[in-house]
PDB file of C-alpha atoms in Angstrom:
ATOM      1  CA  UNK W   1       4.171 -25.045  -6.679  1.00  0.00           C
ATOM      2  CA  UNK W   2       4.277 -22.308  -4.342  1.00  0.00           C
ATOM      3  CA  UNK W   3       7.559 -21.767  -5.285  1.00  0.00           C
ATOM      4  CA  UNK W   4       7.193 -21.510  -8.926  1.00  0.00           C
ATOM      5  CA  UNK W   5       4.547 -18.505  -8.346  1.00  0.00           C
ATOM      6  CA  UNK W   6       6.983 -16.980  -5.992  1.00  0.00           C
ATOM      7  CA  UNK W   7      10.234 -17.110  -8.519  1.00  0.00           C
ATOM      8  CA  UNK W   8       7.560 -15.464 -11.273  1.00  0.00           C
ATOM      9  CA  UNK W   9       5.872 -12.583  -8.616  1.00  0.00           C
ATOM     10  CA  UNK W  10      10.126 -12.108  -8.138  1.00  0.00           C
ATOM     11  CA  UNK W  11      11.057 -11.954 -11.484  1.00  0.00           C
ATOM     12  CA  UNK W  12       8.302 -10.485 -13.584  1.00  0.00           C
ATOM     13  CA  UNK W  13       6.644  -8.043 -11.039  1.00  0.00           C
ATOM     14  CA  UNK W  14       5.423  -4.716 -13.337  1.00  0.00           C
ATOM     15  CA  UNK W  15       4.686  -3.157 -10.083  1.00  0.00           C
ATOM     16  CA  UNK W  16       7.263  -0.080  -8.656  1.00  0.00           C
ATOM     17  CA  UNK W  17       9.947  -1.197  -5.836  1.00  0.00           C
ATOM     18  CA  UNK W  18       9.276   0.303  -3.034  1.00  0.00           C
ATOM     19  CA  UNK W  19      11.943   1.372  -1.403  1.00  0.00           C
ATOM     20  CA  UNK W  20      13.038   5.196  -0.058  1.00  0.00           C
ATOM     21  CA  UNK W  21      14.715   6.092  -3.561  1.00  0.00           C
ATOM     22  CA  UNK W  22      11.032   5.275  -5.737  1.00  0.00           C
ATOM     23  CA  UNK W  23       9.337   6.718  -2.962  1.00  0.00           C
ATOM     24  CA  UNK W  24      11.121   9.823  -2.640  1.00  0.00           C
ATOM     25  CA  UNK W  25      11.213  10.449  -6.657  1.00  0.00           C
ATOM     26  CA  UNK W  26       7.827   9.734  -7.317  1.00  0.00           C
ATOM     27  CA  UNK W  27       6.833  12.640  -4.655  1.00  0.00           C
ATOM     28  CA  UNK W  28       9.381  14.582  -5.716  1.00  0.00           C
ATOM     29  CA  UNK W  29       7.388  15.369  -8.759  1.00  0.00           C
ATOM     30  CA  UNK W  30       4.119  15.779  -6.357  1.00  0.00           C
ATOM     31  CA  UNK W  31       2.499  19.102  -5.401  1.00  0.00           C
ATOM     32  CA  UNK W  32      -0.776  20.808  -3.917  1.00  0.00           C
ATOM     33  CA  UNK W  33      -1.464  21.318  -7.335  1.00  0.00           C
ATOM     34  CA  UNK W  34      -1.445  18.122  -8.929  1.00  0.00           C
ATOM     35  CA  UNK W  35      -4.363  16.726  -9.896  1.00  0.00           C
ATOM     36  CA  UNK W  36      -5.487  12.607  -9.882  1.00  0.00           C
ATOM     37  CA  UNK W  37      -6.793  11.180 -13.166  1.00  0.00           C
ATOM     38  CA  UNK W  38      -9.473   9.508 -11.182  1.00  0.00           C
ATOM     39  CA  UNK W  39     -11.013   9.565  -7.672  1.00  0.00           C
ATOM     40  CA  UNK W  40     -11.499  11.774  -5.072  1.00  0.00           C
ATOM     41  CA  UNK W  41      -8.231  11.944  -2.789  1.00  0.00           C
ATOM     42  CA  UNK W  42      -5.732  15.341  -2.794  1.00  0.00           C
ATOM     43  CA  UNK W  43      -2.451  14.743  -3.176  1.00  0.00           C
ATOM     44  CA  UNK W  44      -1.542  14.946   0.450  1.00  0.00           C
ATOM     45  CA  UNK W  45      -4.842  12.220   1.492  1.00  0.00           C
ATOM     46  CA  UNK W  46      -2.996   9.856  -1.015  1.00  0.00           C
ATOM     47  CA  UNK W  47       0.030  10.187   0.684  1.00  0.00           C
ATOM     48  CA  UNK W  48      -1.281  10.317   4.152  1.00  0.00           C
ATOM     49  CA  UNK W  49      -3.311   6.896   3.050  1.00  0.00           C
ATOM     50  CA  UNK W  50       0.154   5.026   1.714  1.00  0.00           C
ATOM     51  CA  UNK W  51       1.224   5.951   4.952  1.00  0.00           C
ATOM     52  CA  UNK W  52      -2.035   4.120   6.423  1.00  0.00           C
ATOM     53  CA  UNK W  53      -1.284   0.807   5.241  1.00  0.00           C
ATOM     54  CA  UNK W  54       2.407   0.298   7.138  1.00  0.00           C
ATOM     55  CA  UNK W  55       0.050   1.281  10.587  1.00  0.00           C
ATOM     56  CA  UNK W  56      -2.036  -1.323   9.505  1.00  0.00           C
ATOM     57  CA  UNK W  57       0.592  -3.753   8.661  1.00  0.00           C
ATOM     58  CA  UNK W  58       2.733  -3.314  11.608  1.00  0.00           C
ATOM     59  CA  UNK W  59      -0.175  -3.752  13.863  1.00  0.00           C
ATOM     60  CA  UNK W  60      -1.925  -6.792  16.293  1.00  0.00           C
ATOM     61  CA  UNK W  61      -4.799  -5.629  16.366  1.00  0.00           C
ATOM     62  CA  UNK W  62      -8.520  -6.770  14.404  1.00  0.00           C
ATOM     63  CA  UNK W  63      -9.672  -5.353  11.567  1.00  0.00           C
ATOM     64  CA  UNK W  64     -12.894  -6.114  10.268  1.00  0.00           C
ATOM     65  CA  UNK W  65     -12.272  -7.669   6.772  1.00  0.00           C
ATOM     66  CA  UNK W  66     -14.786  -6.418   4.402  1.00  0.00           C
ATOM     67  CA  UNK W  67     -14.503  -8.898   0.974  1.00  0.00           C
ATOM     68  CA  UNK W  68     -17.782 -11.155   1.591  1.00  0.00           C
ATOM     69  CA  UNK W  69     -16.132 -14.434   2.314  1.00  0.00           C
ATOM     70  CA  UNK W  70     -17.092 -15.861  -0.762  1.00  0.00           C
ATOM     71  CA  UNK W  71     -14.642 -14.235  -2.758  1.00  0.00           C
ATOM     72  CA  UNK W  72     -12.019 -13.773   0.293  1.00  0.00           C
ATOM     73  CA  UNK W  73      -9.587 -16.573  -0.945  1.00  0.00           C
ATOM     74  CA  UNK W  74      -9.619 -15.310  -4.644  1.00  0.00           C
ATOM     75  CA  UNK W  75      -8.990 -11.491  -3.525  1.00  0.00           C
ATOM     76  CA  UNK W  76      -6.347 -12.902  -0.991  1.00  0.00           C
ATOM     77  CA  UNK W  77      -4.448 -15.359  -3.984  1.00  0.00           C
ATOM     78  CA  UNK W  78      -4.257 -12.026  -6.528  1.00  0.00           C
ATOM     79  CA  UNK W  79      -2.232 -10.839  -4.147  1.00  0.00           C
ATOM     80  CA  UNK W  80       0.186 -13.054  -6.210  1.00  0.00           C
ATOM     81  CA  UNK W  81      -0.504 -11.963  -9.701  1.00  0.00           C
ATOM     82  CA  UNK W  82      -0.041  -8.780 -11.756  1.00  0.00           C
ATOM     83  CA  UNK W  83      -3.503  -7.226 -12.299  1.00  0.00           C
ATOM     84  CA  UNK W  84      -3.391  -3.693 -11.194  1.00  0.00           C
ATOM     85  CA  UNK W  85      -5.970  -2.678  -8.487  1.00  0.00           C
ATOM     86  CA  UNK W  86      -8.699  -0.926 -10.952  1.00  0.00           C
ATOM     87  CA  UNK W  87      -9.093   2.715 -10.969  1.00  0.00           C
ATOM     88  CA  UNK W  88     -11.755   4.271  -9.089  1.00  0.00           C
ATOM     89  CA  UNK W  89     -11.550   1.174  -6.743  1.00  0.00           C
ATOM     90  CA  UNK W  90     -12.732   2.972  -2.875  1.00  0.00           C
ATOM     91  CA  UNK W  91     -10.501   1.549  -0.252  1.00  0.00           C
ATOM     92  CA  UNK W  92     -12.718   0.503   2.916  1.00  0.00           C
ATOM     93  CA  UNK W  93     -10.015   1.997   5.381  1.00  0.00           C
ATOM     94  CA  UNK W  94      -8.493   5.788   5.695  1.00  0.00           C
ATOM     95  CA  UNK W  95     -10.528   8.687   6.276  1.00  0.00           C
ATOM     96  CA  UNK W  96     -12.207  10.310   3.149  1.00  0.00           C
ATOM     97  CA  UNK W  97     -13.420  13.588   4.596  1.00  0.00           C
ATOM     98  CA  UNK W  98     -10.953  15.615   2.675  1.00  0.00           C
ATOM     99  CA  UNK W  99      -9.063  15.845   6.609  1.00  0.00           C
ATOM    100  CA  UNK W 100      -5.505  15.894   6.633  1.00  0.00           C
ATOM    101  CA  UNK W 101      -3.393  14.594   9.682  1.00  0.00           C
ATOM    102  CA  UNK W 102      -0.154  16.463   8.485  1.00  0.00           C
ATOM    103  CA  UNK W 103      -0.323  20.279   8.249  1.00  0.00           C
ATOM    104  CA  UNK W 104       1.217  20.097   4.941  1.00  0.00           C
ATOM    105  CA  UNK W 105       2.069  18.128   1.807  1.00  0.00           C
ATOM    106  CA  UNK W 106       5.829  18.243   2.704  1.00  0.00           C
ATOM    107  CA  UNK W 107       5.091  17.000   6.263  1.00  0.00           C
ATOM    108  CA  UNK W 108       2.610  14.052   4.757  1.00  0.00           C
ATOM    109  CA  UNK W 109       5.482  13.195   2.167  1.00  0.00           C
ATOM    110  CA  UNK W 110       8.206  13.317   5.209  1.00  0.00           C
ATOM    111  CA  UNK W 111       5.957  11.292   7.307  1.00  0.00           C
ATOM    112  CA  UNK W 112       5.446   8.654   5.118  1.00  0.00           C
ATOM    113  CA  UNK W 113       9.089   8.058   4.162  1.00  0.00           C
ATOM    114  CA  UNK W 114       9.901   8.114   7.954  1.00  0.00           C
ATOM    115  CA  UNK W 115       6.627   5.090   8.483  1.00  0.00           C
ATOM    116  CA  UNK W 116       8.362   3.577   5.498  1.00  0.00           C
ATOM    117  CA  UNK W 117      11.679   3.330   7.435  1.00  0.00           C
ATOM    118  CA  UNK W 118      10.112   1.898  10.472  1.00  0.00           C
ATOM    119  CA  UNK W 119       8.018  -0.791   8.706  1.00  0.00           C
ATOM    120  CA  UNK W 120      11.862  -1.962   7.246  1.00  0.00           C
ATOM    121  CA  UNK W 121      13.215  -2.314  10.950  1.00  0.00           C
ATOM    122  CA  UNK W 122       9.462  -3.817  12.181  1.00  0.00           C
ATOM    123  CA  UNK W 123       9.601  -6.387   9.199  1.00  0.00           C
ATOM    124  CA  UNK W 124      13.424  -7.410  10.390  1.00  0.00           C
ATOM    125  CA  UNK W 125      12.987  -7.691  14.044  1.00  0.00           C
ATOM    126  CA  UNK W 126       9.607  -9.300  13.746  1.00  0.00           C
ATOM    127  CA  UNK W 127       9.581 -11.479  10.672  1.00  0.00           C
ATOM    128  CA  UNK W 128       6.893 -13.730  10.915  1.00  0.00           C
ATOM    129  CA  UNK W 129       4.444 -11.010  12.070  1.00  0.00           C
ATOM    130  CA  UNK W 130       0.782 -11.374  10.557  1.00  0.00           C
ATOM    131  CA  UNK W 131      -1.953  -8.482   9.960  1.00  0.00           C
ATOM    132  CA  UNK W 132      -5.160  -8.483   8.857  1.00  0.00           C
ATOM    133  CA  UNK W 133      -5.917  -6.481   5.493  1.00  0.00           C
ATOM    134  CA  UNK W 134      -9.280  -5.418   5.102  1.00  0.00           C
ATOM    135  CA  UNK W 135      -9.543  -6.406   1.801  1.00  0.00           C
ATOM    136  CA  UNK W 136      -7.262  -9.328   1.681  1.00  0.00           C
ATOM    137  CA  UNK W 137      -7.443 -10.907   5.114  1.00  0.00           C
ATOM    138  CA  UNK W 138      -4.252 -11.647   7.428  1.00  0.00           C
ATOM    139  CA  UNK W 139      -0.794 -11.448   5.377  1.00  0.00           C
ATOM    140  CA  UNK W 140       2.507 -12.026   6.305  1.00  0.00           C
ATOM    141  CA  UNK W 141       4.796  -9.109   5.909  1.00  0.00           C
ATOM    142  CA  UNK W 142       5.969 -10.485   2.304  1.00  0.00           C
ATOM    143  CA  UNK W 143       2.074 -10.392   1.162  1.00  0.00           C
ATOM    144  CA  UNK W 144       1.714  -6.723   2.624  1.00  0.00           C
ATOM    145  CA  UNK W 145       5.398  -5.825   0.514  1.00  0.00           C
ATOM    146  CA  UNK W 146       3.505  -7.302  -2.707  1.00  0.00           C
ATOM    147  CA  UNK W 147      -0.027  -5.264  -1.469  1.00  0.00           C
ATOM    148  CA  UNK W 148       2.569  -2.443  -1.055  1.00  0.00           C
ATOM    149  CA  UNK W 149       3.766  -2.888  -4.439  1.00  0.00           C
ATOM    150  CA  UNK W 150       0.418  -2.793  -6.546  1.00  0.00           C
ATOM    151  CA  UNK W 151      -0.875  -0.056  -3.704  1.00  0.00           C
ATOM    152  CA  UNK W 152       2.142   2.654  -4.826  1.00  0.00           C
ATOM    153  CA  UNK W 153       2.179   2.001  -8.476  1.00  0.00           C
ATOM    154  CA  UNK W 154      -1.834   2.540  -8.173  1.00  0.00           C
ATOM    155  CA  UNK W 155      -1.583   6.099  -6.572  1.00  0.00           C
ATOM    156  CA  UNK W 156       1.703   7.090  -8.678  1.00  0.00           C
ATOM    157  CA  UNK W 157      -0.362   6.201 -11.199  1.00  0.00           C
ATOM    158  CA  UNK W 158      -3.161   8.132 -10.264  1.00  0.00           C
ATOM    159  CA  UNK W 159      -1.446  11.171  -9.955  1.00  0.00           C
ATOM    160  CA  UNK W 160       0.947  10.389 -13.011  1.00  0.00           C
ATOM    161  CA  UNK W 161       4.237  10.138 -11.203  1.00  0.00           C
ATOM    162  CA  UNK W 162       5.310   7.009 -12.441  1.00  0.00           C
TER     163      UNK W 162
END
């Protein structure tokens, strides 16, 4: 049952919370100079990209979704389990021009703990909001906190702050 899978996701998760605390200490140990063990992204385009996917789950409006339908339903349902997202995976949304929208690392890591805050005040006053992932397809908020989940401990990962 649905709830079953839930009670396990709970209970079992091997991804980081995410909460201000993680968030703050993983960065903490962040800098201009630290280097990922894969892909292409600096440290502040990883942060300004975590930052991307609270716009993107706080919004109404229509994103293309770019899984093939085919395998839509089985991306959308490991959502729910605890594969990592592989490394090296390219995420189809962000901007990957080596442009920054923050004028510094500090300001990107600020930024996102301040988005971070407002996605916990959008998920209470609007909790049975939708948004479409572009991998996944529309989520509720709980699906985007599990996305969330996998989507830090991939990047901490990355740059080995976890």
């Amino acid at each position: 049952s649905i709830a079953t899978i839930l009670t396990m996701v709970a209970k079992k998760n091997p991804f980081m919370e995410v909460n201000k605390e993680t968030i703050s200490d993983g960065l903490s140990n962040l800098t201009e100079e630290s280097k990922a063990k894969w892909g292409k992204l600096s440290p502040q385009g990883m942060v300004e990209h975590l930052e991307d996917a609270y716009v993107y789950a706080m919004t109404d409006e229509e994103r293309e979704i770019t899984t093939p339908e085919k395998y839509l339903e089985a991306y959308a349902e490991s959502v729910y389990n605890h594969t990592p997202f592989p490394e090296g995976t390219h995420a189809p949304y962000g901007k990957w021009d080596g442009t920054h929208r923050n004028d510094s690392l500090d300001a990107a890591k600020k930024a996102l703990i301040e988005k971070h805050e407002e996605y916990l005040l959008f998920r209470k006053e609007n909790p049975e909001h939708t948004a479409v992932h572009s991998v996944f397809g529309r989520l509720d908020l709980y699906e985007w906190d599990q996305v969330n989940r996998k989507h830090y401990t991939h990047h901490f990962n990355q740059f080995g702050l976890l």
